[in-house]
């Protein structure tokens, strides 16, 4: 998942690891325009400036643009210290009980300190997903819940 140049995706997109989706998107578009051969102005191109691979930019943006893939990338990044020149800024996940979430029908939500929210649905819980990223920042929490099997009925002789 790391950029082929050895540079991490946050460095490639020139944003901090705590950047919001809007900041990531803005930086991606700015870099695309400044490095795309059809869009950039050759007279302003600095020959000492390193060229950026458009494919790497797209891969970085795609990875960091969804909460789930960003969470996986952040975990991978923190697990591989050779990809980051500085110590990981991520904190251990908080544990939040599903009982603390607001039930909105088919999705449960919990507010984040950034003002956005964490969300989990039944399909996630059926797939035993516990780590969930905030929709607005890179904060990740562990959602505590136990699998329920409402359709399970003990057959005679089981106890």
Steps between C-alpha positions, in 0.01 A plus 500: 500500500797730531595733221753341268748780567523399865323821593181461697168615356468794738842629393418437134178704531680758718251479787538411869374162620222683685373672183128498431356344186439850359869591551614175338271556202611863455867405512443212257333728246767769542779244445320342205470835327857604572655169383269387222677542162186633329411744778830639625669803351842391365641851540433482874633146536812491712743246354643434847154413631448126523230367273211331673348186354130571434421132566658526845296811575181320397589196709574717804175694462294185449650342811454806722155596369297237687501452874548123483793499255660795682473315831670192346771718346562685829528166680741369237699824512536482878601132476779572251729765648717502185213674313489794736790724586332616819329313783137407455257770611209258540370416844374165618133450419242583765250232593138611467204276573234465232254598775650853489416532129178655371285244317377650171336185370749313284801700616637601839691828538722650770634855505870570463686785667558655155125551457448215252402145591583131503249269336448125494226294338372146539709368210816632669404330825418173322851518350642553851623854427599676823749767389315795346644828374333838540339640186680833546844430644745213538393407854413132540302333778435141601128428527414247766207273424415133520359307209133423547329211330126574526397227254685230689278259688637212698390164371354251747776340700728809487541703811 
